[in-house]
Amino acid sequence: MHFDELLQRIDGFGRYQKVRLFLICLVGILCAFHSMNMVFVGAKPEYECTINDSNKLNKIFTNVSLKKWKDFLRTGGEECSLYSPSQTYESLVNGNFKLEVSNVTGPFNFTTDPCTQWEYSEKVYGPTIVSEFNLVCSQAWLRSTSKTLYFLGRLVGAVVFGQFSDIFGRKPMFFCGLVLLLISGCAAALAPSMVVFIPFYILQGAAQTGLFLVAYTMCTELVAPRYRLLAGQTILSFYAVGYMLLSLLAYFIRHWRYIEMVITVPVVLFAAYWCILPESVRWLLSKSRMKEANSIIKHVARINSMEVTDAMLENITDQKDHLEVSDGRKYTFVDLFRPLPMLFLSINVWFNWFVNSFVYYGLSLGIGSIGGSPYVNFMIAGAVEIPGNVLCIMFLNRLGRRLPLMGAMTMSGIACVISGFIPNDLVTAKVAFALIGKFGISISYGIIYLMSAEVFPTVVRNAGMGVSSMCARIGGMLAPQILELQNVWGPLSMLLFGSMAAIAGCIALFLPETSGRQLPQTIEEALSNRSKSVRMETEEVTSASTGV
């Protein structure tokens, strides 16, 4: 008997699964906090040079206001330099030129001095790492570098956690991610300089990505096949809730150090999960740890008020769930590259991950600069993900995975291109189409997340998901740089986002349809797509979704 069949007999989405799915999904809120916190922690407020020689203006120049003198000095450069205060003072004394109420008279050719101190506006943002560590002008590269290195940390976390969770198990790596997130988050919040902040921020990125990767895999492996869609979209909806809550927290807290602490300290609450969350039964079966797997299965049946016999447990040991021991092989991520059809399948999945992340983070990071309040825009951008997830739950089991993936990415691509070419003065229309693009890419991101877990076989599933997430991090690293291309040509960044989304959507049609099929256990099953079909009962799925 296949484990999926046994799981259905003991209720594949009973009380046991619902409680633990909810608990795991709470981690999705925490991961969202740390995934997008740089939007507010690293925000660049408006700033201007600090003028330290303003005391030179005295009552002799009664027709010169302090503000007018400062404004004139700052016209000597673009926020990073100013006219020499000492030179302007001497010229004023000598009468070479005059600062009158409405204009400047007299010839002048003043040298400029580089700014060494800045005044930061707190009208929109409170203190950020930019204002505290002066990441402007000659140090501005540290701001963009910190974002790039953060995504580098996410890339490393995806690979390491993906590989290690296949080797050591889901549960140990789940708690490793929590501990690493707690340490790195608190250390980053207390960092006295960027030299200290950046290394811990890299670790924070690794921990956040690894933790969410393992949590998502645990969700999909926890339930019966017909509920995998519901489980995957549920944790993504919780992620969207965290996205929205982050905007509220940032609006009311403002100070970047306090934001970091508030989103990090709650990690300690998840220590109680050690006694609640079990190891993945699928992973135990893949390692032939039958005694532990049988114990968990009996516990699941008891909580769900179902019966399981020893004969049923004995039969399950004869199936391919424990292939790794029976064929004497130890699978690693290298097996994702062989044979050739597996390589093509892997590349297709990974490219879609790259593009989804590329567009998703491009729109998430850029939505605040289109116009209006960055807090409101950011919250709306998170809110549009929830109806997208609901639509996935309602229709993916009916329509399959491939066509909705292609449709969502194409819709997002077209909307992005339209938004890019709308004039900047039509803010409402420009934001609306950008949000449609965000809506579409949120749907496709959820589908590719689910589809990847269904395409890759058990023996390399987490490794495949790890490389997928790594590709996504590369897309995330490029997104901020692509946004800078708006300075070259306004529509260019949105044009690139849109075209890439459309291309990836077309290529996705070559992926195998996975809806209603058991998770493949072997590479051979994944390539032939011959896993047994599971009848989809829409009524049961709908009733389950309303009960969560």
Coordinates of N, CA and C in Angstrom, one line a residue, residues 384-532:
V384 N -3.3 41.9 -2.1 CA -3.8 41.3 -3.3 C -3.3 39.8 -3.4
E385 N -2.4 39.4 -2.6 CA -1.9 38.0 -2.7 C -3.0 37.1 -2.1
I386 N -3.8 37.5 -1.1 CA -4.7 36.7 -0.5 C -5.8 36.2 -1.4
P387 N -6.5 37.1 -2.2 CA -7.5 36.6 -3.2 C -6.9 35.7 -4.2
G388 N -5.6 36.0 -4.6 CA -4.9 35.1 -5.5 C -4.8 33.7 -5.0
N389 N -4.5 33.6 -3.7 CA -4.3 32.3 -3.1 C -5.7 31.6 -3.0
V390 N -6.7 32.3 -2.7 CA -8.1 31.7 -2.6 C -8.5 31.2 -4.0
L391 N -8.2 31.9 -5.0 CA -8.6 31.5 -6.4 C -7.8 30.2 -6.7
C392 N -6.6 30.1 -6.2 CA -5.8 28.9 -6.5 C -6.5 27.7 -5.8
I393 N -6.9 27.9 -4.5 CA -7.6 26.8 -3.8 C -8.9 26.4 -4.5
M394 N -9.6 27.3 -5.0 CA -10.9 27.0 -5.6 C -10.8 26.4 -7.0
F395 N -9.8 26.7 -7.8 CA -9.8 26.3 -9.2 C -8.6 25.4 -9.6
L396 N -7.5 25.4 -8.9 CA -6.4 24.6 -9.4 C -6.6 23.2 -9.5
N397 N -7.4 22.6 -8.6 CA -7.7 21.2 -8.7 C -8.6 20.9 -9.9
R398 N -9.4 21.8 -10.3 CA -10.3 21.6 -11.4 C -9.5 21.9 -12.7
L399 N -8.7 22.9 -12.8 CA -8.1 23.3 -14.0 C -6.7 22.8 -14.2
G400 N -6.1 22.2 -13.1 CA -4.7 21.7 -13.2 C -3.7 22.8 -12.8
R401 N -2.5 22.5 -13.1 CA -1.4 23.5 -12.7 C -0.9 24.3 -13.9
R402 N -0.7 23.6 -15.0 CA 0.1 24.3 -16.1 C -0.7 25.5 -16.7
L403 N -1.9 25.3 -17.1 CA -2.6 26.4 -17.7 C -2.8 27.6 -16.8
P404 N -3.2 27.4 -15.5 CA -3.3 28.6 -14.6 C -1.9 29.3 -14.4
L405 N -0.9 28.5 -14.4 CA 0.5 29.1 -14.3 C 0.8 29.9 -15.5
M406 N 0.5 29.4 -16.7 CA 0.8 30.2 -17.9 C -0.1 31.4 -17.9
G407 N -1.4 31.3 -17.6 CA -2.3 32.4 -17.6 C -2.0 33.5 -16.6
A408 N -1.6 33.1 -15.4 CA -1.3 34.1 -14.4 C 0.0 34.9 -14.8
M409 N 1.0 34.2 -15.3 CA 2.3 34.9 -15.6 C 2.1 35.8 -16.8
T410 N 1.2 35.3 -17.8 CA 1.0 36.2 -19.0 C 0.2 37.4 -18.6
M411 N -0.8 37.3 -17.7 CA -1.6 38.4 -17.2 C -0.7 39.4 -16.5
S412 N 0.2 38.9 -15.6 CA 1.1 39.7 -14.9 C 2.1 40.5 -15.9
G413 N 2.5 39.8 -16.9 CA 3.5 40.4 -17.8 C 2.8 41.5 -18.6
I414 N 1.6 41.3 -19.1 CA 0.9 42.4 -19.8 C 0.6 43.6 -18.9
A415 N 0.2 43.3 -17.7 CA -0.1 44.4 -16.8 C 1.1 45.2 -16.5
C416 N 2.2 44.6 -16.3 CA 3.5 45.3 -16.0 C 3.9 46.2 -17.2
V417 N 3.8 45.7 -18.4 CA 4.1 46.5 -19.6 C 3.2 47.7 -19.7
I418 N 1.9 47.5 -19.5 CA 1.0 48.6 -19.5 C 1.3 49.7 -18.5
S419 N 1.5 49.2 -17.2 CA 1.9 50.1 -16.1 C 3.1 50.9 -16.5
G420 N 4.1 50.3 -17.1 CA 5.3 51.0 -17.4 C 5.1 52.1 -18.4
F421 N 4.2 52.0 -19.3 CA 4.0 53.0 -20.3 C 2.9 54.0 -20.0
I422 N 2.2 53.9 -18.8 CA 1.3 54.9 -18.4 C 2.1 56.1 -17.9
P423 N 1.7 57.3 -18.2 CA 2.4 58.5 -17.8 C 2.4 58.6 -16.2
N424 N 3.5 59.2 -15.7 CA 3.6 59.3 -14.3 C 2.6 60.1 -13.6
D425 N 2.0 61.0 -14.3 CA 1.0 61.9 -13.7 C -0.4 61.1 -13.5
L426 N -0.6 60.0 -14.1 CA -1.8 59.2 -13.9 C -1.4 58.1 -12.9
V427 N -1.3 58.6 -11.6 CA -0.8 57.7 -10.6 C -1.7 56.6 -10.3
T428 N -3.0 56.8 -10.2 CA -4.0 55.8 -9.9 C -4.0 54.7 -10.9
A429 N -4.0 55.0 -12.2 CA -4.0 54.0 -13.2 C -2.6 53.2 -13.2
K430 N -1.5 53.9 -13.0 CA -0.2 53.3 -13.0 C -0.1 52.3 -11.8
V431 N -0.6 52.7 -10.7 CA -0.5 51.8 -9.5 C -1.5 50.6 -9.7
A432 N -2.7 50.9 -10.3 CA -3.7 49.8 -10.5 C -3.1 48.7 -11.3
F433 N -2.5 49.0 -12.5 CA -1.9 48.0 -13.3 C -0.7 47.3 -12.7
A434 N 0.0 48.0 -11.9 CA 1.1 47.4 -11.2 C 0.6 46.4 -10.2
L435 N -0.5 46.7 -9.5 CA -1.1 45.8 -8.6 C -1.7 44.6 -9.3
I436 N -2.3 44.8 -10.5 CA -2.7 43.6 -11.3 C -1.6 42.7 -11.6
G437 N -0.4 43.3 -11.9 CA 0.8 42.5 -12.2 C 1.2 41.8 -10.9
K438 N 1.1 42.4 -9.8 CA 1.5 41.8 -8.5 C 0.5 40.7 -8.2
F439 N -0.8 40.9 -8.5 CA -1.8 39.9 -8.3 C -1.5 38.6 -9.1
G440 N -1.2 38.8 -10.4 CA -0.9 37.7 -11.3 C 0.4 36.9 -10.8
I441 N 1.4 37.7 -10.5 CA 2.7 37.0 -10.2 C 2.6 36.3 -8.8
S442 N 1.7 36.8 -7.9 CA 1.5 36.1 -6.7 C 0.8 34.8 -6.9
I443 N -0.2 34.8 -7.8 CA -0.8 33.5 -8.1 C 0.2 32.5 -8.7
S444 N 1.0 33.0 -9.7 CA 1.9 32.0 -10.3 C 3.0 31.6 -9.4
Y445 N 3.4 32.5 -8.4 CA 4.4 32.1 -7.4 C 3.9 31.0 -6.6
G446 N 2.6 31.1 -6.2 CA 2.0 30.0 -5.4 C 1.9 28.7 -6.1
I447 N 1.6 28.8 -7.4 CA 1.5 27.6 -8.2 C 2.8 26.9 -8.4
I448 N 3.9 27.7 -8.8 CA 5.2 27.1 -9.0 C 5.8 26.5 -7.7
Y449 N 5.4 27.1 -6.6 CA 5.8 26.6 -5.3 C 5.2 25.2 -5.1
L450 N 3.9 25.1 -5.3 CA 3.2 23.8 -5.2 C 3.6 22.8 -6.2
M451 N 3.7 23.3 -7.5 CA 4.1 22.4 -8.6 C 5.4 21.8 -8.4
S452 N 6.4 22.6 -7.9 CA 7.7 22.1 -7.7 C 7.8 20.9 -6.7
A453 N 7.0 21.1 -5.6 CA 7.0 20.0 -4.6 C 6.3 18.8 -5.2
E454 N 5.5 18.9 -6.2 CA 4.8 17.8 -6.8 C 5.6 17.2 -7.9
V455 N 6.5 17.9 -8.6 CA 7.2 17.5 -9.7 C 8.5 16.7 -9.2
F456 N 9.2 17.2 -8.3 CA 10.4 16.6 -7.8 C 10.1 15.3 -7.0
P457 N 10.8 14.2 -7.2 CA 10.5 13.0 -6.4 C 11.0 13.1 -5.0
T458 N 10.5 12.3 -4.1 CA 10.8 12.3 -2.7 C 12.3 12.3 -2.4
V459 N 13.0 11.4 -3.2 CA 14.5 11.2 -2.8 C 15.3 12.5 -3.1
V460 N 14.8 13.4 -3.9 CA 15.5 14.7 -4.1 C 14.6 15.9 -4.0
R461 N 13.5 15.7 -3.4 CA 12.5 16.8 -3.4 C 13.0 18.1 -2.7
N462 N 13.5 17.9 -1.5 CA 14.0 19.1 -0.8 C 15.2 19.7 -1.4
A463 N 16.1 18.9 -2.0 CA 17.2 19.4 -2.8 C 16.8 20.2 -4.0
G464 N 15.8 19.6 -4.7 CA 15.2 20.3 -5.8 C 14.5 21.6 -5.5
M465 N 13.8 21.6 -4.3 CA 13.2 22.8 -3.8 C 14.3 23.8 -3.4
G466 N 15.4 23.3 -2.9 CA 16.4 24.2 -2.4 C 17.1 24.9 -3.6
V467 N 17.4 24.2 -4.7 CA 17.9 24.9 -5.9 C 16.9 25.8 -6.5
S468 N 15.6 25.4 -6.4 CA 14.6 26.3 -6.9 C 14.6 27.6 -6.2
S469 N 14.7 27.5 -4.9 CA 14.7 28.7 -4.0 C 16.0 29.5 -4.3
M470 N 17.1 28.8 -4.6 CA 18.3 29.5 -4.9 C 18.2 30.4 -6.2
C471 N 17.5 29.8 -7.2 CA 17.3 30.5 -8.4 C 16.4 31.7 -8.1
A472 N 15.4 31.5 -7.2 CA 14.6 32.7 -6.9 C 15.4 33.8 -6.2
R473 N 16.3 33.4 -5.4 CA 17.1 34.4 -4.7 C 18.0 35.2 -5.8
I474 N 18.4 34.5 -6.8 CA 19.2 35.2 -7.9 C 18.3 36.3 -8.5
G475 N 17.0 35.9 -8.8 CA 16.1 36.8 -9.3 C 15.8 38.0 -8.4
G476 N 15.8 37.7 -7.1 CA 15.6 38.7 -6.1 C 16.8 39.7 -6.1
M477 N 18.0 39.2 -6.3 CA 19.2 40.0 -6.3 C 19.2 41.0 -7.4
L478 N 18.6 40.5 -8.6 CA 18.7 41.3 -9.8 C 17.6 42.4 -9.8
A479 N 16.5 42.1 -9.1 CA 15.3 43.0 -9.2 C 15.6 44.4 -8.8
P480 N 16.3 44.7 -7.6 CA 16.6 46.1 -7.3 C 17.4 46.8 -8.3
Q481 N 18.3 46.1 -9.0 CA 19.2 46.7 -10.0 C 18.4 47.0 -11.2
I482 N 17.4 46.2 -11.6 CA 16.6 46.4 -12.7 C 15.7 47.7 -12.5
L483 N 15.3 47.9 -11.2 CA 14.5 49.0 -10.9 C 15.2 50.3 -11.1
E484 N 16.6 50.3 -11.0 CA 17.4 51.5 -11.3 C 17.4 51.9 -12.7
L485 N 17.0 51.0 -13.6 CA 17.0 51.3 -15.0 C 15.9 52.3 -15.4
Q486 N 15.0 52.5 -14.4 CA 14.0 53.6 -14.7 C 14.6 54.9 -14.9
N487 N 15.8 55.1 -14.3 CA 16.6 56.4 -14.5 C 17.1 56.5 -15.9
V488 N 17.2 55.4 -16.6 CA 17.7 55.4 -18.0 C 16.5 55.7 -18.9
W489 N 15.4 54.9 -18.7 CA 14.2 55.1 -19.5 C 13.1 54.6 -18.7
G490 N 12.1 55.5 -18.4 CA 11.0 55.2 -17.5 C 10.4 53.8 -17.5
P491 N 9.9 53.4 -18.7 CA 9.2 52.1 -18.8 C 10.1 50.9 -18.8
L492 N 11.5 51.1 -18.9 CA 12.3 49.9 -19.1 C 12.2 48.8 -18.1
S493 N 12.2 49.1 -16.8 CA 12.2 48.1 -15.8 C 10.9 47.3 -15.9
M494 N 9.7 48.0 -16.0 CA 8.5 47.2 -16.1 C 8.4 46.4 -17.4
L495 N 9.0 46.9 -18.4 CA 9.0 46.2 -19.7 C 9.8 44.9 -19.6
L496 N 10.9 44.9 -18.8 CA 11.7 43.7 -18.6 C 10.9 42.8 -17.7
F497 N 10.3 43.3 -16.7 CA 9.5 42.4 -15.8 C 8.4 41.7 -16.6
G498 N 7.7 42.5 -17.4 CA 6.6 41.9 -18.1 C 7.0 40.9 -19.2
S499 N 8.0 41.2 -19.9 CA 8.5 40.3 -21.0 C 9.0 39.0 -20.4
M500 N 9.7 39.0 -19.3 CA 10.2 37.8 -18.7 C 9.1 37.0 -18.2
A501 N 8.1 37.6 -17.6 CA 6.9 36.9 -17.1 C 6.2 36.1 -18.2
A502 N 6.0 36.8 -19.3 CA 5.3 36.2 -20.5 C 6.1 35.0 -21.0
I503 N 7.4 35.1 -21.1 CA 8.3 34.1 -21.7 C 8.3 32.8 -20.7
A504 N 8.4 33.1 -19.4 CA 8.4 32.0 -18.5 C 7.0 31.3 -18.5
G505 N 5.9 32.0 -18.7 CA 4.6 31.4 -18.7 C 4.5 30.5 -19.9
C506 N 5.0 30.8 -21.0 CA 5.0 29.9 -22.2 C 5.8 28.7 -22.0
I507 N 7.0 28.8 -21.4 CA 7.8 27.7 -21.2 C 7.2 26.7 -20.2
A508 N 6.4 27.2 -19.3 CA 5.8 26.4 -18.2 C 4.9 25.4 -18.8
L509 N 4.4 25.6 -20.1 CA 3.5 24.6 -20.7 C 4.2 23.2 -20.9
F510 N 5.5 23.2 -20.9 CA 6.2 22.0 -21.1 C 6.4 21.2 -19.8
L511 N 6.0 21.7 -18.7 CA 6.1 21.0 -17.4 C 5.0 19.9 -17.4
P512 N 5.2 18.8 -16.7 CA 4.1 17.8 -16.5 C 3.0 18.2 -15.7
E513 N 1.8 17.8 -16.0 CA 0.7 18.1 -15.1 C 0.7 17.2 -13.9
T514 N 0.6 17.8 -12.7 CA 0.8 17.1 -11.5 C -0.5 17.0 -10.6
S515 N -1.6 17.7 -11.1 CA -2.8 17.7 -10.3 C -3.4 16.3 -10.2
G516 N -3.8 16.0 -8.9 CA -4.4 14.7 -8.6 C -3.6 13.5 -8.7
R517 N -2.3 13.7 -8.7 CA -1.4 12.5 -8.7 C -0.6 12.4 -7.4
Q518 N -0.2 11.2 -7.1 CA 0.6 11.0 -5.9 C 2.0 11.6 -6.1
L519 N 2.6 12.0 -5.0 CA 3.9 12.5 -5.1 C 4.9 11.4 -5.6
P520 N 5.6 11.7 -6.7 CA 6.6 10.7 -7.2 C 7.6 10.4 -6.1
Q521 N 8.0 9.1 -6.0 CA 9.0 8.7 -5.0 C 10.3 8.6 -5.7
T522 N 10.4 8.3 -7.0 CA 11.7 8.0 -7.6 C 11.8 9.0 -8.8
I523 N 13.0 9.1 -9.3 CA 13.3 9.9 -10.5 C 12.6 9.3 -11.7
E524 N 12.5 8.0 -11.8 CA 11.8 7.4 -12.9 C 10.3 7.7 -12.9
E525 N 9.7 7.8 -11.7 CA 8.3 8.1 -11.6 C 8.1 9.6 -12.0
A526 N 9.0 10.4 -11.6 CA 8.9 11.9 -12.0 C 9.0 12.1 -13.5
L527 N 9.8 11.4 -14.1 CA 10.0 11.6 -15.6 C 8.9 11.0 -16.4
S528 N 8.4 9.8 -16.0 CA 7.3 9.2 -16.7 C 6.0 9.7 -16.3
N529 N 5.9 10.4 -15.2 CA 4.6 11.0 -14.7 C 3.6 9.9 -14.6
R530 N 4.1 8.7 -14.1 CA 3.2 7.6 -14.0 C 2.7 7.3 -12.6
S531 N 2.9 8.3 -11.6 CA 2.4 8.1 -10.3 C 0.8 7.9 -10.4
K532 N 0.3 7.1 -9.6 CA -1.2 6.8 -9.6 C -2.0 8.1 -9.5

